[in-house]
Coordinates of C-alpha atoms and ligand atoms in Angstrom, one line a residue:
M197 CA 67.7 117.9 123.0
N198 CA 66.6 118.1 119.4
L199 CA 68.3 120.7 117.4
P200 CA 66.3 122.8 114.8
Q201 CA 66.0 120.6 111.7
P202 CA 68.0 122.8 109.2
L203 CA 70.9 122.8 111.7
Q204 CA 70.9 119.1 112.3
E205 CA 70.7 118.6 108.6
L206 CA 73.8 120.6 108.0
I207 CA 75.8 118.8 110.8
D208 CA 74.7 115.4 109.3
Q209 CA 76.0 116.6 105.8
F210 CA 79.3 117.8 107.2
E211 CA 79.8 114.6 109.1
S212 CA 79.3 112.6 105.9
L213 CA 82.5 114.4 104.5
P214 CA 85.8 112.5 104.7
G215 CA 87.9 113.5 107.8
I216 CA 85.0 115.2 109.6
G217 CA 83.7 113.8 112.8
R218 CA 80.6 114.6 114.8
K219 CA 82.3 117.4 116.8
S220 CA 83.9 119.1 113.9
A221 CA 80.7 119.0 112.0
A222 CA 78.8 120.6 114.8
K223 CA 81.5 123.2 115.1
L224 CA 81.4 124.1 111.4
A225 CA 77.6 124.2 111.4
F226 CA 77.4 126.5 114.5
Y227 CA 80.1 128.7 113.0
L228 CA 78.1 129.1 109.8
L229 CA 75.1 130.1 111.8
N230 CA 77.0 133.2 112.8
V231 CA 78.2 134.1 109.2
P232 CA 76.4 137.0 107.4
Q233 CA 73.7 135.9 105.1
D234 CA 75.4 137.1 101.9
R235 CA 78.5 135.0 102.6
L236 CA 76.3 132.0 103.2
N237 CA 74.6 132.7 99.9
R238 CA 78.0 132.6 98.1
F239 CA 78.9 129.3 100.0
S240 CA 75.6 127.8 99.0
Q241 CA 75.9 129.0 95.3
A242 CA 79.4 127.5 95.1
L243 CA 77.9 124.1 96.1
T244 CA 75.2 124.4 93.6
D245 CA 77.5 125.3 90.9
L246 CA 80.1 122.6 91.7
K247 CA 78.8 119.8 89.7
V248 CA 76.7 121.7 87.2
K249 CA 79.5 124.0 85.9
T250 CA 82.4 121.6 86.2
H251 CA 83.2 119.3 83.4
K252 CA 85.9 117.0 82.2
C253 CA 88.1 118.4 79.4
D254 CA 87.3 116.4 76.2
R255 CA 91.0 116.0 75.4
C256 CA 92.9 115.3 78.7
F257 CA 90.0 114.9 81.2
N258 CA 91.3 117.6 83.6
L259 CA 88.5 119.7 85.1
T260 CA 87.3 122.7 83.4
E261 CA 84.2 125.0 82.9
N262 CA 84.5 124.6 79.1
K263 CA 85.0 121.9 76.5
R264 CA 88.7 122.1 76.8
C265 CA 90.8 123.0 79.8
S266 CA 93.1 126.0 80.0
L267 CA 96.2 123.5 79.8
C268 CA 95.1 122.0 76.5
E269 CA 94.2 125.4 75.1
D270 CA 97.6 126.8 76.0
E271 CA 99.6 126.5 72.7
G272 CA 102.8 127.6 74.6
R273 CA 102.8 124.2 76.2
D274 CA 105.1 121.4 74.9
Q275 CA 102.7 119.5 72.8
S276 CA 105.3 116.5 72.4
L277 CA 105.2 115.7 76.3
L278 CA 102.4 113.9 77.9
C279 CA 102.2 113.2 81.6
V280 CA 99.7 110.5 82.9
V281 CA 98.3 110.9 86.4
E282 CA 95.8 109.1 88.5
E283 CA 93.8 112.1 89.7
V284 CA 93.3 115.8 89.1
T285 CA 94.9 116.5 92.4
D286 CA 98.1 115.0 91.2
L287 CA 98.0 117.2 88.0
L288 CA 97.6 120.2 90.4
V289 CA 100.6 119.2 92.4
I290 CA 102.8 118.7 89.3
E291 CA 101.6 122.2 88.1
Q292 CA 102.6 123.8 91.3
T293 CA 106.2 122.8 90.7
R294 CA 106.3 125.0 87.5
K295 CA 108.7 122.3 86.2
F296 CA 106.5 120.6 83.7
N297 CA 105.2 122.4 80.6
G298 CA 103.8 119.5 78.7
L299 CA 100.2 118.2 78.6
Y300 CA 98.3 115.7 80.7
H301 CA 96.0 112.7 80.7
V302 CA 94.0 112.1 83.9
L303 CA 93.2 108.4 84.5
Y304 CA 90.5 108.9 87.4
G305 CA 91.8 105.9 89.3
R306 CA 94.3 103.2 89.5
I307 CA 94.2 99.4 88.8
D308 CA 93.8 97.7 92.2
P309 CA 93.1 94.1 92.0
L310 CA 92.7 93.6 95.6
N311 CA 89.7 96.0 95.6
N312 CA 88.4 94.6 92.3
L313 CA 89.3 97.6 90.3
G314 CA 90.5 96.4 86.9
P315 CA 91.8 98.4 83.8
E316 CA 88.2 99.0 82.7
E317 CA 87.8 101.4 85.8
I318 CA 90.4 104.0 84.4
L319 CA 90.4 106.1 81.4
A320 CA 93.1 104.0 79.6
P321 CA 91.2 103.4 76.3
Q322 CA 90.8 107.3 76.0
L323 CA 94.6 107.7 76.3
L324 CA 95.2 105.3 73.6
S325 CA 92.7 106.7 71.2
R326 CA 94.0 110.1 71.9
L327 CA 97.5 109.0 70.8
V328 CA 96.1 107.7 67.6
K329 CA 94.0 110.7 67.0
E330 CA 96.9 113.2 67.6
G331 CA 98.9 111.2 65.0
G332 CA 102.4 111.1 66.4
K333 CA 102.7 114.6 67.8
I334 CA 103.5 113.1 71.3
K335 CA 107.0 112.1 71.6
E336 CA 107.2 111.1 75.3
I337 CA 104.7 109.7 77.8
I338 CA 105.6 110.1 81.4
L339 CA 103.7 107.5 83.6
A340 CA 103.3 109.6 86.7
T341 CA 101.1 107.1 88.6
N342 CA 101.8 106.8 92.4
P343 CA 104.9 104.8 93.5
N344 CA 102.8 102.2 95.4
M345 CA 101.5 98.9 94.4
E346 CA 98.4 100.0 92.7
G347 CA 100.3 102.8 90.8
E348 CA 103.0 100.4 89.7
T349 CA 100.3 97.9 88.5
T350 CA 98.7 100.6 86.5
A351 CA 102.0 101.8 85.1
M352 CA 102.9 98.3 84.0
Y353 CA 99.5 97.8 82.4
L354 CA 99.8 101.1 80.5
K355 CA 103.4 100.4 79.5
S356 CA 102.3 97.1 77.7
K357 CA 99.3 98.8 76.0
L358 CA 101.3 101.7 74.9
E359 CA 104.1 99.5 73.4
E360 CA 101.4 97.4 71.8
L361 CA 100.0 100.5 70.2
R362 CA 103.3 101.9 69.2
T363 CA 104.2 98.9 67.3
K364 CA 100.7 98.5 65.7
K365 CA 100.3 102.2 64.7
S366 CA 104.0 102.7 63.9
L367 CA 104.1 105.7 66.4
D368 CA 107.2 107.1 67.7
F369 CA 107.1 107.9 71.6
K370 CA 109.2 107.0 74.4
I371 CA 107.7 105.9 77.6
S372 CA 109.1 107.0 81.0
R373 CA 108.2 106.8 84.7
L374 CA 108.8 109.4 87.4
A375 CA 112.1 108.7 89.1
Y376 CA 112.1 107.1 92.6
G377 CA 114.4 108.1 95.5
L378 CA 114.9 109.8 98.7
P379 CA 112.8 112.6 99.6
M380 CA 114.6 116.0 100.0
G381 CA 115.8 116.6 103.5
A382 CA 115.6 112.9 104.3
S383 CA 118.1 111.0 106.3
L384 CA 119.3 107.5 105.0
E385 CA 119.0 106.1 108.5
Y386 CA 115.2 106.6 108.3
A387 CA 114.6 105.6 104.7
D388 CA 112.7 102.5 104.3
Y389 CA 114.4 99.7 102.4
G390 CA 112.2 99.9 99.3
T391 CA 113.0 103.5 98.8
L392 CA 116.6 103.0 99.4
I393 CA 116.9 100.2 96.8
Q394 CA 115.1 102.3 94.4
A395 CA 117.4 105.2 94.9
L396 CA 120.4 103.0 94.5
D397 CA 119.0 101.5 91.3
H398 CA 118.1 104.8 89.9
R399 CA 121.2 106.8 91.0
N400 CA 122.4 109.7 88.9
G401 CA 125.8 110.7 87.8
F402 CA 127.3 113.5 90.0
Ligands
ZN467 ZN1 92.6 119.4 78.9

């Protein structure tokens, strides 16, 4: 049986999203068919506005509706601390901890040689030019790329570029990396060797 074209189109659109199969797509589309029209209008308006009204902050590349994001505009944040993350979703997770009060730089990706993603694919030059432009205000750069092969490769690349820049421009910042270790509530017995070795290497005084 052929479904009405608008319904079929919506199912196809849902199915093209990550993590949604044919059945879930149909379920969502049929659900929306029973939702009041004004709610559907708000839903459709949100989709229309998504790309049009969302921009990258011209300083840290976080997402914003304005030229600068709210984190960059907040003068109460520590202007000497800069946390470098792969994606905006990483920034959001760090923000949720309420533990970090510095600034960010979003790379929009990672270096992944196996998938032909080189340094030119990430916003690394923007990080370097920002450091020069902000003239030594930043005193520590935390490389918070993911603790996997690609994240490590990216961190190593950035470290060498940052060290080069620090010498060349006589800047004074230290470079740090998020600590590795065992997740809270974990049991040693089930930890993988890589994590356990990192936890031993980066053990803290107690
Ligand atoms: Zn910003």
